[in-house]
mmCIF file of C-alpha atoms and ligand atoms in Angstrom:
data_model
loop_
_atom_site.group_PDB
_atom_site.id
_atom_site.type_symbol
_atom_site.label_atom_id
_atom_site.label_comp_id
_atom_site.label_asym_id
_atom_site.label_seq_id
_atom_site.Cartn_x
_atom_site.Cartn_y
_atom_site.Cartn_z
ATOM 1 C CA MET A 1 -7.579 -14.808 5.524
ATOM 2 C CA ILE A 2 -4.203 -14.075 7.094
ATOM 3 C CA LYS A 3 -1.493 -12.462 4.681
ATOM 4 C CA LEU A 4 1.552 -12.502 6.803
ATOM 5 C CA THR A 5 3.544 -9.856 4.909
ATOM 6 C CA PRO A 6 2.124 -6.795 3.411
ATOM 7 C CA PRO A 7 -0.180 -7.561 0.357
ATOM 8 C CA MET A 8 1.001 -6.357 -3.187
ATOM 9 C CA GLY A 9 -0.786 -5.727 -6.327
ATOM 10 C CA TRP A 10 -2.364 -3.028 -8.845
ATOM 11 C CA ASN A 11 -5.508 -1.039 -8.133
ATOM 12 C CA SER A 12 -7.508 0.756 -10.810
ATOM 13 C CA TRP A 13 -8.244 3.912 -8.827
ATOM 14 C CA ASN A 14 -5.328 6.290 -9.126
ATOM 15 C CA THR A 15 -5.138 6.241 -12.789
ATOM 16 C CA PHE A 16 -8.527 5.390 -14.156
ATOM 17 C CA GLY A 17 -11.154 6.422 -11.407
ATOM 18 C CA GLU A 18 -14.593 5.582 -13.006
ATOM 19 C CA ASN A 19 -13.120 4.829 -16.586
ATOM 20 C CA ILE A 20 -12.706 1.200 -15.853
ATOM 21 C CA ASN A 21 -13.756 -1.676 -18.183
ATOM 22 C CA GLU A 22 -13.272 -5.487 -18.744
ATOM 23 C CA LYS A 23 -10.638 -4.538 -21.852
ATOM 24 C CA MET A 24 -8.317 -2.701 -19.800
ATOM 25 C CA ILE A 25 -8.696 -5.000 -17.041
ATOM 26 C CA PHE A 26 -7.595 -7.863 -18.975
ATOM 27 C CA GLU A 27 -4.698 -6.198 -20.758
ATOM 28 C CA THR A 28 -3.717 -5.135 -17.154
ATOM 29 C CA ALA A 29 -3.845 -8.764 -15.992
ATOM 30 C CA ASP A 30 -1.898 -9.613 -19.294
ATOM 31 C CA VAL A 31 0.992 -7.134 -18.294
ATOM 32 C CA MET A 32 1.071 -8.070 -14.745
ATOM 33 C CA ALA A 33 1.817 -11.650 -15.735
ATOM 34 C CA GLU A 34 4.242 -11.054 -18.770
ATOM 35 C CA SER A 35 6.286 -8.050 -17.057
ATOM 36 C CA GLY A 36 7.468 -9.907 -14.414
ATOM 37 C CA LEU A 37 5.510 -7.838 -11.854
ATOM 38 C CA ARG A 38 3.243 -10.848 -10.769
ATOM 39 C CA ASP A 39 6.490 -12.844 -10.422
ATOM 40 C CA LYS A 40 7.946 -10.166 -8.048
ATOM 41 C CA GLY A 41 5.233 -10.614 -5.795
ATOM 42 C CA TYR A 42 2.472 -8.128 -7.279
ATOM 43 C CA GLU A 43 -0.425 -10.809 -7.073
ATOM 44 C CA TYR A 44 -3.644 -8.953 -6.522
ATOM 45 C CA LEU A 45 -5.635 -7.072 -9.513
ATOM 46 C CA VAL A 46 -8.132 -4.798 -7.707
ATOM 47 C CA ILE A 47 -11.030 -3.116 -9.412
ATOM 48 C CA ASP A 48 -11.773 0.175 -7.198
ATOM 49 C CA ASP A 49 -15.092 2.003 -7.210
ATOM 50 C CA CYS A 50 -17.415 2.325 -9.934
ATOM 51 C CA TRP A 51 -17.705 -0.995 -11.285
ATOM 52 C CA SER A 52 -21.430 -1.627 -10.408
ATOM 53 C CA LEU A 53 -24.882 -0.198 -11.788
ATOM 54 C CA ARG A 54 -26.345 2.671 -9.543
ATOM 55 C CA GLU A 55 -29.300 0.450 -8.225
ATOM 56 C CA ARG A 56 -29.083 -2.989 -6.999
ATOM 57 C CA ASP A 57 -31.438 -5.915 -8.422
ATOM 58 C CA GLU A 58 -34.619 -6.996 -7.419
ATOM 59 C CA ASN A 59 -32.851 -9.504 -4.765
ATOM 60 C CA GLY A 60 -31.093 -6.609 -3.185
ATOM 61 C CA ARG A 61 -27.681 -7.784 -5.087
ATOM 62 C CA LEU A 62 -25.125 -5.678 -6.486
ATOM 63 C CA VAL A 63 -24.977 -5.783 -10.282
ATOM 64 C CA PRO A 64 -22.104 -5.112 -12.463
ATOM 65 C CA ASP A 65 -22.401 -2.427 -15.002
ATOM 66 C CA PRO A 66 -22.920 -4.294 -18.284
ATOM 67 C CA GLU A 67 -21.347 -1.787 -20.423
ATOM 68 C CA LYS A 68 -18.257 -1.907 -18.424
ATOM 69 C CA PHE A 69 -18.161 -5.471 -17.636
ATOM 70 C CA PRO A 70 -20.441 -7.319 -20.329
ATOM 71 C CA HIS A 71 -19.305 -10.812 -19.296
ATOM 72 C CA GLY A 72 -20.021 -10.136 -15.701
ATOM 73 C CA MET A 73 -17.458 -10.111 -12.790
ATOM 74 C CA LYS A 74 -16.943 -14.263 -12.611
ATOM 75 C CA ALA A 75 -15.636 -13.974 -16.186
ATOM 76 C CA VAL A 76 -13.327 -11.280 -14.937
ATOM 77 C CA ALA A 77 -12.159 -13.286 -12.089
ATOM 78 C CA ASP A 78 -11.712 -16.210 -14.354
ATOM 79 C CA TYR A 79 -9.195 -14.261 -16.699
ATOM 80 C CA VAL A 80 -7.410 -12.768 -13.915
ATOM 81 C CA HIS A 81 -7.000 -16.257 -12.258
ATOM 82 C CA SER A 82 -5.764 -17.565 -15.487
ATOM 83 C CA LYS A 83 -2.746 -15.310 -15.460
ATOM 84 C CA GLY A 84 -2.051 -16.650 -11.957
ATOM 85 C CA LEU A 85 -2.984 -13.594 -10.091
ATOM 86 C CA LYS A 86 -5.872 -12.888 -7.468
ATOM 87 C CA PHE A 87 -8.728 -10.953 -8.190
ATOM 88 C CA GLY A 88 -9.929 -8.079 -5.718
ATOM 89 C CA MET A 89 -13.033 -5.860 -5.835
ATOM 90 C CA TYR A 90 -14.292 -2.774 -3.743
ATOM 91 C CA SER A 91 -17.254 -1.885 -1.685
ATOM 92 C CA CYS A 92 -18.238 0.660 0.988
ATOM 93 C CA ALA A 93 -19.379 0.618 4.502
ATOM 94 C CA GLY A 94 -21.876 3.451 3.965
ATOM 95 C CA ASN A 95 -25.107 3.371 1.874
ATOM 96 C CA MET A 96 -23.107 4.505 -1.026
ATOM 97 C CA THR A 97 -19.553 4.208 -2.308
ATOM 98 C CA CYS A 98 -17.433 7.433 -2.473
ATOM 99 C CA ALA A 99 -18.524 7.649 -6.082
ATOM 100 C CA GLY A 100 -22.177 7.512 -5.335
ATOM 101 C CA TYR A 101 -22.680 3.744 -6.272
ATOM 102 C CA PRO A 102 -24.480 1.275 -3.909
ATOM 103 C CA GLY A 103 -22.635 0.604 -0.792
ATOM 104 C CA SER A 104 -22.986 -2.568 1.496
ATOM 105 C CA TYR A 105 -24.753 -1.019 4.412
ATOM 106 C CA GLU A 106 -27.206 -3.367 5.861
ATOM 107 C CA HIS A 107 -26.250 -5.758 2.909
ATOM 108 C CA GLU A 108 -22.955 -6.849 4.311
ATOM 109 C CA PHE A 109 -23.774 -10.743 4.324
ATOM 110 C CA VAL A 110 -25.385 -10.792 0.842
ATOM 111 C CA ASP A 111 -22.503 -8.778 -0.687
ATOM 112 C CA ALA A 112 -19.948 -10.769 0.743
ATOM 113 C CA GLU A 113 -21.724 -14.172 -0.607
ATOM 114 C CA THR A 114 -21.982 -12.266 -4.002
ATOM 115 C CA PHE A 115 -18.215 -11.458 -3.989
ATOM 116 C CA ALA A 116 -17.673 -15.282 -2.971
ATOM 117 C CA SER A 117 -19.883 -16.333 -5.857
ATOM 118 C CA TRP A 118 -17.784 -14.498 -8.400
ATOM 119 C CA ASP A 119 -14.261 -15.918 -6.886
ATOM 120 C CA VAL A 120 -13.264 -12.798 -5.607
ATOM 121 C CA ASP A 121 -10.105 -12.890 -3.245
ATOM 122 C CA PHE A 122 -9.832 -9.205 -1.781
ATOM 123 C CA LEU A 123 -12.109 -6.572 -0.706
ATOM 124 C CA LYS A 124 -11.123 -3.010 -0.437
ATOM 125 C CA TYR A 125 -13.842 -1.695 2.155
ATOM 126 C CA ASP A 126 -14.496 2.115 2.072
ATOM 127 C CA TYR A 127 -16.025 4.545 4.469
ATOM 128 C CA CYS A 128 -17.779 7.066 2.695
ATOM 129 C CA TYR A 129 -21.698 7.846 3.568
ATOM 130 C CA HIS A 130 -21.431 5.735 6.668
ATOM 131 C CA SER A 131 -23.982 5.602 9.474
ATOM 132 C CA PRO A 132 -23.799 8.687 11.663
ATOM 133 C CA ILE A 133 -25.125 6.424 14.472
ATOM 134 C CA LEU A 134 -23.020 3.293 14.164
ATOM 135 C CA HIS A 135 -19.332 3.661 14.822
ATOM 136 C CA GLY A 136 -17.037 2.623 12.254
ATOM 137 C CA LYS A 137 -15.723 -0.312 14.433
ATOM 138 C CA TYR A 138 -19.326 -2.086 14.212
ATOM 139 C CA LEU A 139 -19.522 -1.586 10.418
ATOM 140 C CA TYR A 140 -15.987 -2.932 9.751
ATOM 141 C CA ARG A 141 -16.689 -5.942 12.436
ATOM 142 C CA ARG A 142 -19.717 -6.750 10.280
ATOM 143 C CA MET A 143 -18.043 -6.871 7.120
ATOM 144 C CA GLY A 144 -14.981 -9.044 8.503
ATOM 145 C CA LEU A 145 -17.600 -11.535 9.791
ATOM 146 C CA ALA A 146 -19.586 -11.305 6.711
ATOM 147 C CA LEU A 147 -16.230 -12.153 4.567
ATOM 148 C CA GLU A 148 -15.027 -15.099 7.361
ATOM 149 C CA ASN A 149 -18.378 -16.778 6.757
ATOM 150 C CA CYS A 150 -18.951 -16.497 3.010
ATOM 151 C CA GLY A 151 -17.220 -19.673 2.121
ATOM 152 C CA ARG A 152 -14.343 -18.024 0.430
ATOM 153 C CA ASP A 153 -10.969 -16.890 1.725
ATOM 154 C CA ILE A 154 -11.098 -13.155 0.938
ATOM 155 C CA LEU A 155 -8.421 -10.623 2.162
ATOM 156 C CA PHE A 156 -10.257 -7.696 3.993
ATOM 157 C CA SER A 157 -8.350 -4.333 3.043
ATOM 158 C CA ALA A 158 -10.196 -1.795 5.123
ATOM 159 C CA CYS A 159 -10.102 1.854 3.975
ATOM 160 C CA SER A 160 -11.418 4.155 6.729
ATOM 161 C CA TRP A 161 -8.544 6.557 6.098
ATOM 162 C CA GLY A 162 -7.673 6.573 10.016
ATOM 163 C CA ALA A 163 -10.945 8.043 10.856
ATOM 164 C CA ASP A 164 -12.520 7.347 14.138
ATOM 165 C CA GLU A 165 -9.358 6.041 15.807
ATOM 166 C CA THR A 166 -9.161 3.258 13.342
ATOM 167 C CA HIS A 167 -5.813 2.094 14.835
ATOM 168 C CA GLU A 168 -7.357 1.315 18.104
ATOM 169 C CA TRP A 169 -10.017 -1.309 16.810
ATOM 170 C CA ILE A 170 -9.043 -2.335 13.127
ATOM 171 C CA LYS A 171 -7.208 -5.549 14.286
ATOM 172 C CA GLU A 172 -10.498 -6.828 15.856
ATOM 173 C CA THR A 173 -11.934 -6.841 12.499
ATOM 174 C CA GLY A 174 -10.170 -9.500 10.849
ATOM 175 C CA ALA A 175 -8.627 -6.746 8.102
ATOM 176 C CA SER A 176 -5.128 -7.624 6.889
ATOM 177 C CA MET A 177 -4.542 -3.996 6.016
ATOM 178 C CA TRP A 178 -5.990 -0.731 7.106
ATOM 179 C CA ARG A 179 -5.930 2.683 5.429
ATOM 180 C CA SER A 180 -3.841 4.633 7.691
ATOM 181 C CA THR A 181 -4.427 8.223 6.111
ATOM 182 C CA GLY A 182 -6.475 10.217 3.759
ATOM 183 C CA ASP A 183 -5.929 9.727 -0.198
ATOM 184 C CA ILE A 184 -2.759 9.778 -1.931
ATOM 185 C CA PHE A 185 -2.254 12.451 -5.072
ATOM 186 C CA ASP A 186 0.563 12.380 -7.568
ATOM 187 C CA THR A 187 2.509 15.364 -6.119
ATOM 188 C CA TRP A 188 5.478 15.617 -3.758
ATOM 189 C CA ASP A 189 3.506 17.276 -0.971
ATOM 190 C CA SER A 190 1.209 14.365 -0.684
ATOM 191 C CA VAL A 191 4.063 11.876 -0.614
ATOM 192 C CA LYS A 192 5.777 14.171 2.407
ATOM 193 C CA ASP A 193 2.503 14.439 3.825
ATOM 194 C CA LEU A 194 1.782 10.513 4.022
ATOM 195 C CA VAL A 195 5.310 9.908 5.369
ATOM 196 C CA ALA A 196 5.230 12.402 8.184
ATOM 197 C CA GLN A 197 1.683 11.086 9.451
ATOM 198 C CA GLN A 198 3.184 7.518 9.943
ATOM 199 C CA GLU A 199 5.150 9.265 12.587
ATOM 200 C CA LYS A 200 2.245 8.806 15.057
ATOM 201 C CA LEU A 201 0.889 5.727 13.225
ATOM 202 C CA HIS A 202 3.667 3.232 12.669
ATOM 203 C CA PRO A 203 3.619 1.792 16.008
ATOM 204 C CA TYR A 204 0.424 0.267 15.163
ATOM 205 C CA ASN A 205 1.784 -1.475 12.307
ATOM 206 C CA GLY A 206 1.669 -5.132 12.680
ATOM 207 C CA VAL A 207 2.008 -8.638 11.672
ATOM 208 C CA GLY A 208 -0.965 -9.812 9.500
ATOM 209 C CA CYS A 209 -2.501 -6.015 9.626
ATOM 210 C CA PHE A 210 -0.531 -3.604 7.938
ATOM 211 C CA ASN A 211 -0.669 0.267 7.890
ATOM 212 C CA ASP A 212 -1.725 0.812 4.124
ATOM 213 C CA MET A 213 0.028 4.309 3.359
ATOM 214 C CA ASP A 214 -2.427 4.263 0.116
ATOM 215 C CA MET A 215 -1.642 3.111 -3.585
ATOM 216 C CA LEU A 216 1.395 3.801 -5.034
ATOM 217 C CA ILE A 217 2.130 6.988 -7.465
ATOM 218 C CA VAL A 218 5.199 5.683 -9.088
ATOM 219 C CA GLY A 219 5.170 6.283 -12.685
ATOM 220 C CA MET A 220 2.077 8.238 -13.095
ATOM 221 C CA LYS A 221 3.984 11.388 -13.971
ATOM 222 C CA GLY A 222 0.828 13.501 -13.582
ATOM 223 C CA ARG A 223 -1.629 11.411 -15.557
ATOM 224 C CA GLY A 224 -4.801 10.002 -14.547
ATOM 225 C CA HIS A 225 -7.473 10.511 -11.906
ATOM 226 C CA VAL A 226 -5.022 11.423 -8.936
ATOM 227 C CA GLY A 227 -2.664 12.811 -11.588
ATOM 228 C CA LEU A 228 -2.259 16.403 -10.407
ATOM 229 C CA LYS A 229 1.452 17.656 -10.860
ATOM 230 C CA GLY A 230 3.317 14.164 -10.864
ATOM 231 C CA CYS A 231 6.801 13.752 -9.219
ATOM 232 C CA THR A 232 10.237 13.300 -10.660
ATOM 233 C CA ASP A 233 11.696 9.922 -10.736
ATOM 234 C CA GLU A 234 13.923 10.728 -7.611
ATOM 235 C CA GLU A 235 10.896 11.557 -5.558
ATOM 236 C CA TYR A 236 9.032 8.549 -6.854
ATOM 237 C CA LYS A 237 12.129 6.523 -5.534
ATOM 238 C CA LEU A 238 11.930 7.972 -2.175
ATOM 239 C CA HIS A 239 8.326 7.539 -2.241
ATOM 240 C CA PHE A 240 8.605 3.624 -2.861
ATOM 241 C CA ALA A 241 11.476 3.337 -0.402
ATOM 242 C CA ALA A 242 9.575 4.791 2.429
ATOM 243 C CA TRP A 243 6.418 2.581 1.816
ATOM 244 C CA CYS A 244 8.898 -0.490 1.698
ATOM 245 C CA LEU A 245 10.835 0.459 5.065
ATOM 246 C CA LEU A 246 7.128 1.361 6.682
ATOM 247 C CA GLU A 247 5.932 -2.261 5.760
ATOM 248 C CA SER A 248 2.896 -0.704 3.566
ATOM 249 C CA PRO A 249 0.960 -2.648 1.127
ATOM 250 C CA LEU A 250 2.214 -2.110 -2.413
ATOM 251 C CA MET A 251 -0.568 -1.427 -4.682
ATOM 252 C CA ILE A 252 0.729 -0.212 -8.048
ATOM 253 C CA GLY A 253 -1.488 3.002 -9.172
ATOM 254 C CA CYS A 254 0.204 3.690 -12.553
ATOM 255 C CA ASP A 255 -0.917 2.452 -16.227
ATOM 256 C CA ILE A 256 1.295 -0.336 -16.193
ATOM 257 C CA ARG A 257 0.510 -0.930 -19.882
ATOM 258 C CA GLU A 258 2.653 2.272 -20.550
ATOM 259 C CA MET A 259 5.111 1.578 -17.572
ATOM 260 C CA THR A 260 8.732 2.923 -18.532
ATOM 261 C CA GLU A 261 11.831 0.928 -17.680
ATOM 262 C CA GLU A 262 12.675 3.338 -14.908
ATOM 263 C CA THR A 263 9.219 2.956 -13.407
ATOM 264 C CA LYS A 264 9.416 -0.957 -13.492
ATOM 265 C CA ALA A 265 12.976 -0.700 -11.895
ATOM 266 C CA ILE A 266 11.763 1.297 -8.902
ATOM 267 C CA LEU A 267 8.694 -1.087 -8.530
ATOM 268 C CA THR A 268 10.544 -4.043 -8.666
ATOM 269 C CA ASN A 269 13.914 -3.036 -6.660
ATOM 270 C CA PRO A 270 14.724 -6.444 -5.234
ATOM 271 C CA THR A 271 16.441 -4.792 -2.035
ATOM 272 C CA LEU A 272 13.458 -2.748 -1.084
ATOM 273 C CA LEU A 273 10.821 -5.713 -2.041
ATOM 274 C CA SER A 274 13.004 -7.827 0.393
ATOM 275 C CA ILE A 275 12.545 -5.091 2.961
ATOM 276 C CA ASP A 276 8.769 -4.647 2.515
ATOM 277 C CA GLN A 277 8.393 -8.488 2.236
ATOM 278 C CA ASP A 278 10.498 -9.468 5.257
ATOM 279 C CA ALA A 279 8.938 -12.428 6.892
ATOM 280 C CA ARG A 280 9.935 -11.364 10.326
ATOM 281 C CA CYS A 281 7.454 -8.334 9.772
ATOM 282 C CA ASN A 282 9.351 -6.560 12.785
ATOM 283 C CA ARG A 283 7.766 -2.891 13.455
ATOM 284 C CA PRO A 284 10.007 -0.120 11.737
ATOM 285 C CA TYR A 285 11.222 2.683 14.055
ATOM 286 C CA ILE A 286 11.433 6.272 12.855
ATOM 287 C CA LEU A 287 14.628 8.376 14.332
ATOM 288 C CA LYS A 288 14.106 12.340 13.571
ATOM 289 C CA PHE A 289 17.433 13.558 12.606
ATOM 290 C CA GLY A 290 18.161 16.895 14.541
ATOM 291 C CA GLY A 291 14.772 16.494 15.952
ATOM 292 C CA ASN A 292 13.479 17.618 12.374
ATOM 293 C CA ASN A 293 10.334 16.184 10.611
ATOM 294 C CA ASP A 294 12.087 17.021 7.352
ATOM 295 C CA TYR A 295 14.959 14.184 7.879
ATOM 296 C CA PRO A 296 13.315 10.834 9.062
ATOM 297 C CA ILE A 297 15.769 8.004 9.537
ATOM 298 C CA ILE A 298 13.702 5.117 9.071
ATOM 299 C CA VAL A 299 14.988 1.594 10.364
ATOM 300 C CA ARG A 300 13.656 -1.999 10.339
ATOM 301 C CA ASN A 301 15.294 -5.139 11.744
ATOM 302 C CA LEU A 302 15.071 -7.920 9.622
ATOM 303 C CA GLU A 303 14.450 -11.709 9.938
ATOM 304 C CA ASN A 304 18.128 -12.910 8.893
ATOM 305 C CA GLY A 305 19.613 -10.421 11.644
ATOM 306 C CA ASP A 306 20.254 -7.619 8.774
ATOM 307 C CA VAL A 307 19.015 -3.781 9.627
ATOM 308 C CA ALA A 308 17.393 -1.807 7.047
ATOM 309 C CA LEU A 309 18.441 1.873 7.198
ATOM 310 C CA GLY A 310 16.914 4.714 5.173
ATOM 311 C CA PHE A 311 17.997 8.153 5.252
ATOM 312 C CA PHE A 312 15.440 10.568 3.942
ATOM 313 C CA ASN A 313 15.691 14.351 2.851
ATOM 314 C CA LEU A 314 12.203 15.689 2.722
ATOM 315 C CA SER A 315 13.435 19.110 2.807
ATOM 316 C CA ASP A 316 13.857 21.653 -0.166
ATOM 317 C CA SER A 317 17.920 21.884 0.572
ATOM 318 C CA PRO A 318 20.602 19.617 0.659
ATOM 319 C CA ALA A 319 21.201 17.879 3.913
ATOM 320 C CA ASN A 320 24.019 15.460 5.722
ATOM 321 C CA LEU A 321 22.436 13.136 7.795
ATOM 322 C CA TRP A 322 24.095 10.672 10.237
ATOM 323 C CA VAL A 323 23.346 8.096 13.224
ATOM 324 C CA PRO A 324 25.592 6.656 15.469
ATOM 325 C CA SER A 325 25.438 2.893 15.283
ATOM 326 C CA ASP A 326 24.788 2.546 18.768
ATOM 327 C CA ASP A 327 21.460 4.064 18.321
ATOM 328 C CA LEU A 328 20.828 1.017 16.033
ATOM 329 C CA GLY A 329 21.766 -1.350 18.799
ATOM 330 C CA VAL A 330 25.246 -2.139 17.090
ATOM 331 C CA PRO A 331 27.686 -1.442 19.778
ATOM 332 C CA PHE A 332 31.240 -0.017 18.230
ATOM 333 C CA LEU A 333 32.678 -0.674 21.649
ATOM 334 C CA GLN A 334 32.051 -4.380 21.305
ATOM 335 C CA GLY A 335 33.977 -4.363 17.744
ATOM 336 C CA LYS A 336 30.630 -4.463 15.928
ATOM 337 C CA ARG A 337 30.035 -2.625 12.859
ATOM 338 C CA LEU A 338 27.288 -2.262 9.794
ATOM 339 C CA GLU A 339 28.358 -2.902 6.264
ATOM 340 C CA GLY A 340 26.276 -3.076 2.957
ATOM 341 C CA THR A 341 24.921 -1.333 -0.151
ATOM 342 C CA GLU A 342 22.332 1.262 -1.214
ATOM 343 C CA ALA A 343 19.106 -0.205 -2.700
ATOM 344 C CA TYR A 344 19.334 2.045 -5.817
ATOM 345 C CA THR A 345 22.692 2.711 -6.502
ATOM 346 C CA GLY A 346 24.664 -0.112 -5.008
ATOM 347 C CA LYS A 347 26.997 2.290 -3.132
ATOM 348 C CA ARG A 348 28.690 1.087 0.065
ATOM 349 C CA ILE A 349 27.251 2.671 3.097
ATOM 350 C CA ASN A 350 29.481 5.629 4.505
ATOM 351 C CA ALA A 351 30.518 4.657 7.833
ATOM 352 C CA VAL A 352 33.320 6.394 9.925
ATOM 353 C CA ASN A 353 34.019 4.801 12.895
ATOM 354 C CA ALA A 354 30.883 4.466 15.085
ATOM 355 C CA THR A 355 28.771 6.945 12.559
ATOM 356 C CA LEU A 356 26.840 5.954 9.562
ATOM 357 C CA SER A 357 25.737 8.915 7.300
ATOM 358 C CA ALA A 358 24.420 9.923 3.724
ATOM 359 C CA SER A 359 24.469 13.365 1.898
ATOM 360 C CA LEU A 360 21.463 13.883 0.329
ATOM 361 C CA GLU A 361 19.962 16.235 -2.416
ATOM 362 C CA PRO A 362 16.460 17.614 -1.860
ATOM 363 C CA HIS A 363 13.562 15.140 -2.074
ATOM 364 C CA THR A 364 16.131 11.928 -2.176
ATOM 365 C CA CYS A 365 16.755 9.197 0.232
ATOM 366 C CA GLU A 366 19.253 6.541 0.601
ATOM 367 C CA VAL A 367 18.340 2.820 1.815
ATOM 368 C CA TYR A 368 20.747 0.442 2.957
ATOM 369 C CA ARG A 369 20.433 -3.269 3.742
ATOM 370 C CA LEU A 370 23.124 -3.853 6.557
ATOM 371 C CA LYS A 371 24.821 -6.904 7.745
ATOM 372 C CA ILE A 372 26.447 -6.572 11.317
ATOM 373 C CA THR A 373 30.190 -7.530 11.097
ATOM 374 C CA GLU A 374 33.344 -7.373 13.281
ATOM 375 C CA LEU A 375 35.896 -4.281 13.265
ATOM 376 C CA PRO A 376 38.822 -5.262 11.238
HETATM 377 C C1 GLA B 1 -11.897 6.995 -1.544
HETATM 378 C C2 GLA B 1 -10.716 6.110 -1.275
HETATM 379 C C3 GLA B 1 -9.946 6.054 -2.696
HETATM 380 C C4 GLA B 1 -10.740 5.333 -3.613
HETATM 381 C C5 GLA B 1 -12.082 6.284 -3.687
HETATM 382 C C6 GLA B 1 -13.298 5.509 -4.699
HETATM 383 O O1 GLA B 1 -11.715 8.254 -1.671
HETATM 384 O O2 GLA B 1 -9.762 6.328 -0.097
HETATM 385 O O3 GLA B 1 -9.057 5.060 -2.326
HETATM 386 O O4 GLA B 1 -11.065 3.940 -3.353
HETATM 387 O O5 GLA B 1 -12.893 6.309 -2.527
HETATM 388 O O6 GLA B 1 -14.191 6.442 -4.821
#
C-alpha cells in the first residue's frame, strides 16, 4: 500500500510495553476518535510487541493471548474500525520478537494471511533475533511480498533501526516507512541524539517511504515503558517540531486517556501538522548554524511555494541563530523576502534586510511557515 504522506497514529509500546489488553486498546480507540486526534490525521491504532502466546498453534499460526485479547484480534480490528480508525499490529523478521514472542521468520506468508484474515491495515516489522546468514534485505523483501500477496492492503512499517545499511535497500521492499535509528526513550538526550542522526540519514527520506524517527514521547512525562526521566513541555515541543520538519511518521506514544491540554495542543499543532503532511513531500535539508551540530536549521519547501523553516537550539545555553534568505533560495537583491508566523506562539519572523533570525533559550526551537513576498 502506498501512503503518500508520513503515516500517523498511536502505538502501544512507549507507554505500555507488555501491559496491553483489549480494554485499554478499546479505550484508546475511543479517545482517538472523541478527542479529535483521528480527525487531525492520527488514523492508525497499532498494537506493538507482546500480543501473542509464546507458541504458535498446531497449524503454525500465531495465536493472540486469550487473557489479554479474550475476543481475538478480529474483534479488536472490528472495534477499531467502528471508530473510523485503521488497525495495526506487530511482528518480527527473526525467530522471536524483541520481547521473546514468536517471530515471522519462515512463516512470513502464513502470518501475512493471518493478519489479513483479522482485517489488519498496518504491520510494524521488527529485526530482533534475525538470521545471521540471511541479510536483512531478503527478510524484508519476503514480508513485503507476503503483504502484497495477502489479499488486503496492509501498510508495511519496517523497523530494522537503520541496521545493515537499511537506507540502501529498504525502498525495494515496499515499506512505507522505515525506522532509521534505534529506540527512543523519554529523555532530552534521546531526542537530541535522534535529531543529530538524521543529519546523515535525511537524504534517504522520500515520497511513500519515510524515515521513521521512532514513536513520539510527547506527553509521557517519565511515565510508562520507555519513560525514564521525562522531558519538559518545551523539549516536547522541539521534539515534535523536529519530527514534523524532518517528515517523520507521527506515532503517538503517551497514554492519550490521560493527555493534558498542553500535550494535545502540541500533537495537534495545525502549522506543524501541515508541514509534516505536506502533499509535495519534498526532502528536508539541514543547515548547521556556525558549523555546529547543536544548532541545526531545518528547512523544507512546501507544495504551495511556502518555506518551512525551523531554528533549533540543542545546546544547554541560550543562542542566537540566523540565516541569509539567499541560502534558502530567496534572493533579497531581486526584491524577495520571507514573511510568516511561528507555529507555537504566532509571533512574526524576525527578518532584517536579507537575514532571518531567532533568539532561543536552551532546548527550544522556533518553526515558521513562510511565504515569499515582495519587499515594500
Ligand atoms: C524494538 C523496537 C521497538 C519495540 C520493541 C518491542 O526495540 O525498536 O520499537 O517495538 O522492539 O519489543
